[in-house]
Each structure stands twice: as structure tokens, then as C-alpha cells.
GROMACS .gro file of C-alpha atoms in nm:
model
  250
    1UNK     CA    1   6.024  -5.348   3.328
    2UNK     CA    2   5.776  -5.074   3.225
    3UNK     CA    3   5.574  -5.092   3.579
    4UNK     CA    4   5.899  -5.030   3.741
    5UNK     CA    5   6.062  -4.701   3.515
    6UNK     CA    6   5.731  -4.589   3.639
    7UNK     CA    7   5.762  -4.630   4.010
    8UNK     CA    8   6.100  -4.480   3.994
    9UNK     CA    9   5.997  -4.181   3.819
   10UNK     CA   10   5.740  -4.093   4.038
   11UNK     CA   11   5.951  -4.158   4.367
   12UNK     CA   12   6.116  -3.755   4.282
   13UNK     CA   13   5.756  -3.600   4.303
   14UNK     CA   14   5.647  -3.802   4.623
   15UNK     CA   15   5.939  -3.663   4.819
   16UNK     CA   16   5.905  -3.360   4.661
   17UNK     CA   17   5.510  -3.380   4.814
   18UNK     CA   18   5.575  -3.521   5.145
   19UNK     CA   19   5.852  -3.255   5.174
   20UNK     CA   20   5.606  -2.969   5.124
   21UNK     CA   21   5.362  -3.130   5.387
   22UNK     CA   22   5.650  -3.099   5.618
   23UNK     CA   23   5.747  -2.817   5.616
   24UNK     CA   24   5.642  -2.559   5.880
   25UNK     CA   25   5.390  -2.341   5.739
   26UNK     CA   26   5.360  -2.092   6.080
   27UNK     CA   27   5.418  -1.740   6.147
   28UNK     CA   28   5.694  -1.660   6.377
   29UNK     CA   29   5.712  -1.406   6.619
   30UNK     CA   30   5.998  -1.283   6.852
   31UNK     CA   31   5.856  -1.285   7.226
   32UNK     CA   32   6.087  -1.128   7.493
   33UNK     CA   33   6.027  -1.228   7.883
   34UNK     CA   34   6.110  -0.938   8.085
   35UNK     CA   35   6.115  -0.989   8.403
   36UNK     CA   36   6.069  -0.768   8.699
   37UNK     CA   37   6.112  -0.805   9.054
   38UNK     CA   38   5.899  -0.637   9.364
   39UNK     CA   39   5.872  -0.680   9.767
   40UNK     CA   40   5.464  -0.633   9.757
   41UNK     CA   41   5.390  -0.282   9.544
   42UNK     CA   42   5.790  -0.147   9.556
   43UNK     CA   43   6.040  -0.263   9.323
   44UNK     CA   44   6.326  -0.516   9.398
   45UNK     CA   45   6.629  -0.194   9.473
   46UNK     CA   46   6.957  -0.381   9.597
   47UNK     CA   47   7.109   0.008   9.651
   48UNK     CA   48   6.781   0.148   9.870
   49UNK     CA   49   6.516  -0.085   9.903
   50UNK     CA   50   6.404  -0.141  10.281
   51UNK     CA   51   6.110  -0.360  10.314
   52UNK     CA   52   5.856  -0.472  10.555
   53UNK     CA   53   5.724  -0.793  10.662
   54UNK     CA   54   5.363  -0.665  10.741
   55UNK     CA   55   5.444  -0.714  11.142
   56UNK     CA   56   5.688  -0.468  11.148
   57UNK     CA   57   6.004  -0.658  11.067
   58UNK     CA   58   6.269  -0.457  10.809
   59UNK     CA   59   6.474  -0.627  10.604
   60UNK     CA   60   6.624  -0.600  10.253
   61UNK     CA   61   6.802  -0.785  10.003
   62UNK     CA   62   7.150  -0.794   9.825
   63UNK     CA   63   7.155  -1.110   9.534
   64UNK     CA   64   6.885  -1.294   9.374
   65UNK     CA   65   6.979  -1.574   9.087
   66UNK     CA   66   6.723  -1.812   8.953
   67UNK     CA   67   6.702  -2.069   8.695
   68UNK     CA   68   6.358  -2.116   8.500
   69UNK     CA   69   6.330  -2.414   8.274
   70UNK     CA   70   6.084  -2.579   7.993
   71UNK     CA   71   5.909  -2.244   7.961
   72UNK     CA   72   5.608  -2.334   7.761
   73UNK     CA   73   5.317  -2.131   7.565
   74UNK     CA   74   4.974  -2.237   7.678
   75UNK     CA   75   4.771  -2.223   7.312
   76UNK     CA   76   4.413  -2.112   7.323
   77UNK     CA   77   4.315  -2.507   7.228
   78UNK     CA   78   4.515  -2.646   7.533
   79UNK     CA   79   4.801  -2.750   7.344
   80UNK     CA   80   5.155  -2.597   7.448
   81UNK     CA   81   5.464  -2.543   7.305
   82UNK     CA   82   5.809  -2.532   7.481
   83UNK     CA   83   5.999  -2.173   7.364
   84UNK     CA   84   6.322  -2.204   7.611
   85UNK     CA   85   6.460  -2.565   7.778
   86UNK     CA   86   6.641  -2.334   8.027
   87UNK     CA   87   6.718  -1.990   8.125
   88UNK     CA   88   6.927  -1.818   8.410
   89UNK     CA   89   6.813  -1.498   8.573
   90UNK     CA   90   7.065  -1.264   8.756
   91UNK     CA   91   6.926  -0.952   8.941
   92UNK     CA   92   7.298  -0.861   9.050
   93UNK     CA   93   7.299  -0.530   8.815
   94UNK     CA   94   6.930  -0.394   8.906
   95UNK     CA   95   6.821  -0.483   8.621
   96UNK     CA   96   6.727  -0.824   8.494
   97UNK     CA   97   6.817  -0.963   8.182
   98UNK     CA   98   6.534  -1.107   7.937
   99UNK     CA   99   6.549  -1.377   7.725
  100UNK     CA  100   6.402  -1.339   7.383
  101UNK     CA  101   6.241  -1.644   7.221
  102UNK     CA  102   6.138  -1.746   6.907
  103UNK     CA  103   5.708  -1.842   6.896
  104UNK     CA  104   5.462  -1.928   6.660
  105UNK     CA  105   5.260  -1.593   6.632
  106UNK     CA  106   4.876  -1.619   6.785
  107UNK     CA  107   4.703  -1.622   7.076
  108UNK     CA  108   4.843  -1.756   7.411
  109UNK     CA  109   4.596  -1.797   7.710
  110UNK     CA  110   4.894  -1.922   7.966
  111UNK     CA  111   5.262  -1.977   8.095
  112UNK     CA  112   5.414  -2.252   8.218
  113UNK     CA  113   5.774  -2.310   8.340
  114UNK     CA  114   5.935  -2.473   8.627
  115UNK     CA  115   6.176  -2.320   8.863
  116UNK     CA  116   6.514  -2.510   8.873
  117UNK     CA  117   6.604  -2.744   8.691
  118UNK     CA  118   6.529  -3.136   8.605
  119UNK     CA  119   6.716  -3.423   8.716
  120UNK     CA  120   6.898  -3.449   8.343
  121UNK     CA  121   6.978  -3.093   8.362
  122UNK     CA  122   7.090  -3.092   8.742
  123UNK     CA  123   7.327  -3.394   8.629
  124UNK     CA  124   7.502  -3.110   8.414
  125UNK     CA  125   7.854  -3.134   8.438
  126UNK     CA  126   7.933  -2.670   8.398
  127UNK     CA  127   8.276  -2.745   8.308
  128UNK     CA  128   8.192  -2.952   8.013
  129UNK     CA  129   8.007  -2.614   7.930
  130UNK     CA  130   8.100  -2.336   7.733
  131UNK     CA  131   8.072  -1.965   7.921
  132UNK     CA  132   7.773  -1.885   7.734
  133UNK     CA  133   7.567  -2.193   7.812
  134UNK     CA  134   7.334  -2.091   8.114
  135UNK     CA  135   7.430  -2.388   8.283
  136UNK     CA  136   7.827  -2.336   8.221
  137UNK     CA  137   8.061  -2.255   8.501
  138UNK     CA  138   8.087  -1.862   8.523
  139UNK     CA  139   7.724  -1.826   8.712
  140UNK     CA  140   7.890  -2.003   9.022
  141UNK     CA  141   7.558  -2.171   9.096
  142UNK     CA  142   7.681  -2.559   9.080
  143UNK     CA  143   7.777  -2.750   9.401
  144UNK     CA  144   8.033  -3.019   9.373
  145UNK     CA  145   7.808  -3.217   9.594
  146UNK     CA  146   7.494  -3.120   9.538
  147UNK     CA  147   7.455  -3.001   9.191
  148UNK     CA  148   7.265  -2.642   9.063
  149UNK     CA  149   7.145  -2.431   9.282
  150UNK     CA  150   6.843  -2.343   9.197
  151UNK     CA  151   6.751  -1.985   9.389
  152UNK     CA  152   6.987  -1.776   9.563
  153UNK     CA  153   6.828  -1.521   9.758
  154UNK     CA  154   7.039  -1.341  10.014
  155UNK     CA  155   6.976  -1.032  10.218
  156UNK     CA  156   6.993  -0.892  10.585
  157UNK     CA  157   6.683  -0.903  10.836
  158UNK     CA  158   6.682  -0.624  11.169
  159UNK     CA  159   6.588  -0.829  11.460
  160UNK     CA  160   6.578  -0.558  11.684
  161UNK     CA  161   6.396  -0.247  11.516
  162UNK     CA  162   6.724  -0.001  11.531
  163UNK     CA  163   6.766   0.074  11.187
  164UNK     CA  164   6.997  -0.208  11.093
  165UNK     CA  165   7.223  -0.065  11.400
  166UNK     CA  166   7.252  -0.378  11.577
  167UNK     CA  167   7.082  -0.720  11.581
  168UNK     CA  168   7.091  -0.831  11.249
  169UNK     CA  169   7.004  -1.116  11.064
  170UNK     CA  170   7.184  -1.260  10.733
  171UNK     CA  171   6.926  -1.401  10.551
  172UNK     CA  172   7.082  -1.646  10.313
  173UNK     CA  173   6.874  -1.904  10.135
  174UNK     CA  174   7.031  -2.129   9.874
  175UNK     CA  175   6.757  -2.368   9.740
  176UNK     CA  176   6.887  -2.695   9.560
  177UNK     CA  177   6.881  -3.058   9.512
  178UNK     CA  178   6.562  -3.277   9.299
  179UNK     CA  179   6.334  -3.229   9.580
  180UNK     CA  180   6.306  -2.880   9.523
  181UNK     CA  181   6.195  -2.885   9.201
  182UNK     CA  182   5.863  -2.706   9.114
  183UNK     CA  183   5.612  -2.674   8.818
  184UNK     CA  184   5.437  -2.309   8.777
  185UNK     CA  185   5.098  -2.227   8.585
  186UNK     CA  186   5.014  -1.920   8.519
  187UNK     CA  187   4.674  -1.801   8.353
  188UNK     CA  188   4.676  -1.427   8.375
  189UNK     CA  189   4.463  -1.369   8.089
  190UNK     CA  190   4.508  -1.428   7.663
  191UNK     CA  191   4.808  -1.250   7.549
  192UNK     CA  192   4.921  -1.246   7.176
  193UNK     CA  193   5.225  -1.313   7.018
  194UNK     CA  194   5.286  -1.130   6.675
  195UNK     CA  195   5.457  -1.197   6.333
  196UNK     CA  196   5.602  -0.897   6.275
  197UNK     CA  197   5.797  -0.676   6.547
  198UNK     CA  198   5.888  -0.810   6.944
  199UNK     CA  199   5.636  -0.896   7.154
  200UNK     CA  200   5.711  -0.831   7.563
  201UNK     CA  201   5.561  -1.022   7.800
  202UNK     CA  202   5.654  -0.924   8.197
  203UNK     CA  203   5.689  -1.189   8.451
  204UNK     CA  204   5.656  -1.038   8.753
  205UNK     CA  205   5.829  -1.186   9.113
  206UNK     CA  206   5.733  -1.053   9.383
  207UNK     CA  207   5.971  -1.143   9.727
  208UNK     CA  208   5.703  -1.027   9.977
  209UNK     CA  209   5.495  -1.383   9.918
  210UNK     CA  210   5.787  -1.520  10.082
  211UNK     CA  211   5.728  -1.432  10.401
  212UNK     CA  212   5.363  -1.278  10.391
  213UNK     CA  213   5.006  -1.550  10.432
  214UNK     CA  214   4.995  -1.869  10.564
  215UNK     CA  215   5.252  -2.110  10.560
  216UNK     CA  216   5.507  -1.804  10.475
  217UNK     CA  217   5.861  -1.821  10.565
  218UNK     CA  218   5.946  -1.655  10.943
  219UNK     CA  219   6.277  -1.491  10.860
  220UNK     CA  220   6.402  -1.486  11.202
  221UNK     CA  221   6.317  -1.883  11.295
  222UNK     CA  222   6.436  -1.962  10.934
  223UNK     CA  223   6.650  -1.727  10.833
  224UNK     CA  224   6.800  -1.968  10.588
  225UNK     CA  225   6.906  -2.249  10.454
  226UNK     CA  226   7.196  -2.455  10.219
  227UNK     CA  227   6.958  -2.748  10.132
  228UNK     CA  228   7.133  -3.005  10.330
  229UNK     CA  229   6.983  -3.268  10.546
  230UNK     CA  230   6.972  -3.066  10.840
  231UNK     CA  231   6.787  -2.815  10.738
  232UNK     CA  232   6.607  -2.932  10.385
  233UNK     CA  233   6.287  -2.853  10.576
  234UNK     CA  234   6.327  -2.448  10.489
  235UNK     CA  235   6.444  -2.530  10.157
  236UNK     CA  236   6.152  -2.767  10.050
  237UNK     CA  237   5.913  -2.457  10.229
  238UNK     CA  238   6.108  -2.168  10.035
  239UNK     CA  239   6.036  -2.398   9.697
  240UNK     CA  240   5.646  -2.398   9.732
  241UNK     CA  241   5.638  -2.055   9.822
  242UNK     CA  242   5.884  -1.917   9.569
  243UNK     CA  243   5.666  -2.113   9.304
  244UNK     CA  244   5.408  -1.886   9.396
  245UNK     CA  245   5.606  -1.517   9.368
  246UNK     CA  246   5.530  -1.570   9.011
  247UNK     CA  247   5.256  -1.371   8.743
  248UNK     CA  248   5.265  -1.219   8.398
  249UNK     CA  249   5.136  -0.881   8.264
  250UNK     CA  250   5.162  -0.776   7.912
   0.00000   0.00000   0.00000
């Protein structure tokens, strides 16, 4: 009976061992993601903004929505560690709004995310949602029958040269479905995250790699697209090259 008052009395001080083992023993830091948009060296202006293709083709742009998902951390070691499962991005105001994330404080050497959203997530029923929940119902980026939308990007192309007076173009490209799913890396250099105070961290889009470079998208043959069958082709194209829009800065 002895050898057994004795297991029971030590049984408090090994979960009161294994509890301190367990519990997280790493600084915190807040990290906010601001990001910013830009056609080549100008800033994304809804109000003003005229831009150029680099053959002479205007255009500008009116909406841009995105969702980001399983942003990760890249550690110094390798190792990375996921700081937001999903976040929407609305440039509708001008302005875009950042998402602030709880990290462990160090040193970060990389970012990765993906742009849209897995097939779990895309199998998101908004409604089920509350309004808060950046896959919930008041974005109006779901599709009865095709899901989330993934990028919206709309805006108006001059065909002819005239100063938008005649021979327009509405460009209106609304990426969606599994297929156009895509994984970003970004190395940009180390970047540290610190216990005490906000650390901001800008991710940086810029539109022009849309249609700039090889492989870019020719706004007048593809002026769009809406993800279906018949034209998936633009959609799967505006992915890949929308993956690559992407960089950090500190």
C-alpha cells in the first residue's frame, strides 16, 4: 500500500512539471502587414491614376479585392510559422487595410502566403459566416457556382489613344475556382520582429507586372475574364502573373 500513497503523491508535481515544459516560453511581438499598391514606380490612385503599358497603351483602374491565405514567417533556421489562415484585402477606399498579427519576436529571413484560398476554405459556405469573418457574406466575393473569388481587378483600357474619348476597353478580371490557386515566396532580405512596440512590414503589389515581360497579359486580346470554361485560359495566366506582383520592404 506504501509503494502506491507514493505514486499518487507524486502524480501533483509531474503535472505540475510537464505543465511548465509546456508552456510557451517566447516573446511576442505585434507585426502589422501594410500593404501598398503601385502600376511600376506610381501608386495604385482609383481618383487620378492613368497608367501606361510600356507600348503606349493607357489604362487605369477602379476596384481591386484580394484574398491572401496561410501567411507564414520564414525563421532564420528554415522553420516557419503560420501568423494569419486568411485575410481579405479591399483597395476600394485608397487606402488598404492591414492586418496586424501576433509573432514570436526574432529574426525573419522570408514570407510566404498564397493568393486565394484552399479547397477547404473555397468550400466556405459566407452565409454560415458572421459579417466580420473575412470569408462572410458582406465582401460579395462568393459565387453560387463557383465559390470565392479570389482577385477582382477591374478597370478601363483606351484602345484608340484619344484620351479615354472613345474606344474603350472594360477591363474586368475576376480570378476564381481551385485551379487558380497559387503559393508565393518571398526572400527580400532578414527583417525582425520585436517584443515590445508594432513592427510594420510593407507588402508591396505592383499591377504593372501584369501586363509588362514575357508571358504578360495583352489587355486588349484579353481584356478579361470570369473564370469559366470558356475563357479559364486568362484566368489561369492572370494567376501566375499576379503571384508575381508581390515583394516586401520594411
Amino acid at each position: 500500500m506504501k509503494t502506491y500513497r507514493y505514486i499518487l503523491l507524486l502524480l501533483p508535481v509531474l503535472f505540475l512539471v510537464t505543465g511548465c515544459h509546456d508552456k510557451d516560453t517566447h516573446e511576442h511581438g505585434n507585426l502589422k502587414l501594410q500593404l501598398n499598391a503601385y502600376v511600376g514606380s506610381q501608386p495604385l490612385n482609383f481618383g487620378s491614376g492613368i497608367y501606361n503599358d510600356g507600348v503606349s497603351r493607357e489604362y487605369y483602374f477602379s476596384k481591386l479585392k484580394f484574398y491572401l491565405s496561410h501567411i507564414k514567417l520564414v525563421k532564420e533556421d528554415g522553420s516557419e510559422v503560420e501568423v494569419e489562415d486568411v485575410a481579405f484585402f479591399d483597395y476600394a477606399d485608397n487606402a488598404w487595410k492591414s492586418d496586424l498579427v501576433n509573432a514570436d519576436a526574432g529574426t525573419y529571413k522570408g514570407i510566404k502566403f498564397s493568393v486565394g484560398l484552399d479547397p477547404t476554405q473555397n468550400s466556405t459556405t459566407p452565409t454560415d459566416l458572421d459579417d466580420s469573418d473575412p470569408l462572410g457574406p458582406k465582401d460579395d466575393m462568393h459565387w453560387d457556382w463557383l465559390k470565392y473569388r479570389f482577385v477582382i481587378l477591374e478597370g478601363t483600357a483606351d484602345t484608340l489613344g484619344n484620351n479615354f474619348a472613345g474606344g474603350n476597353i472594360g477591363l474586368v478580371y475576376h480570378v476564381g475556382r481551385d485551379t487558380c490557386y497559387r503559393q508565393v515566396s518571398l526572400s527580400n532580405g532578414n527583417f525582425t520582429v520585436n517584443a515590445e512596440g508594432e513592427t510594420v512590414i510593407n507588402l508591396n503589389v505592383d499591377l504593372q507586372t501584369l501586363f509588362t515581360g514575357a508571358g504578360a497579359i495583352d489587355m486588349f486580346v484579353e481584356p478579361g475574364t470570369q473564370s469559366e470554361n470558356s475563357d479559364l485560359a486568362v484566368a489561369i495566366k492572370f494567376a501566375d502573373r499576379f503571384a508575381q506582383t508581390f515583394s516586401y520592404s520594411e
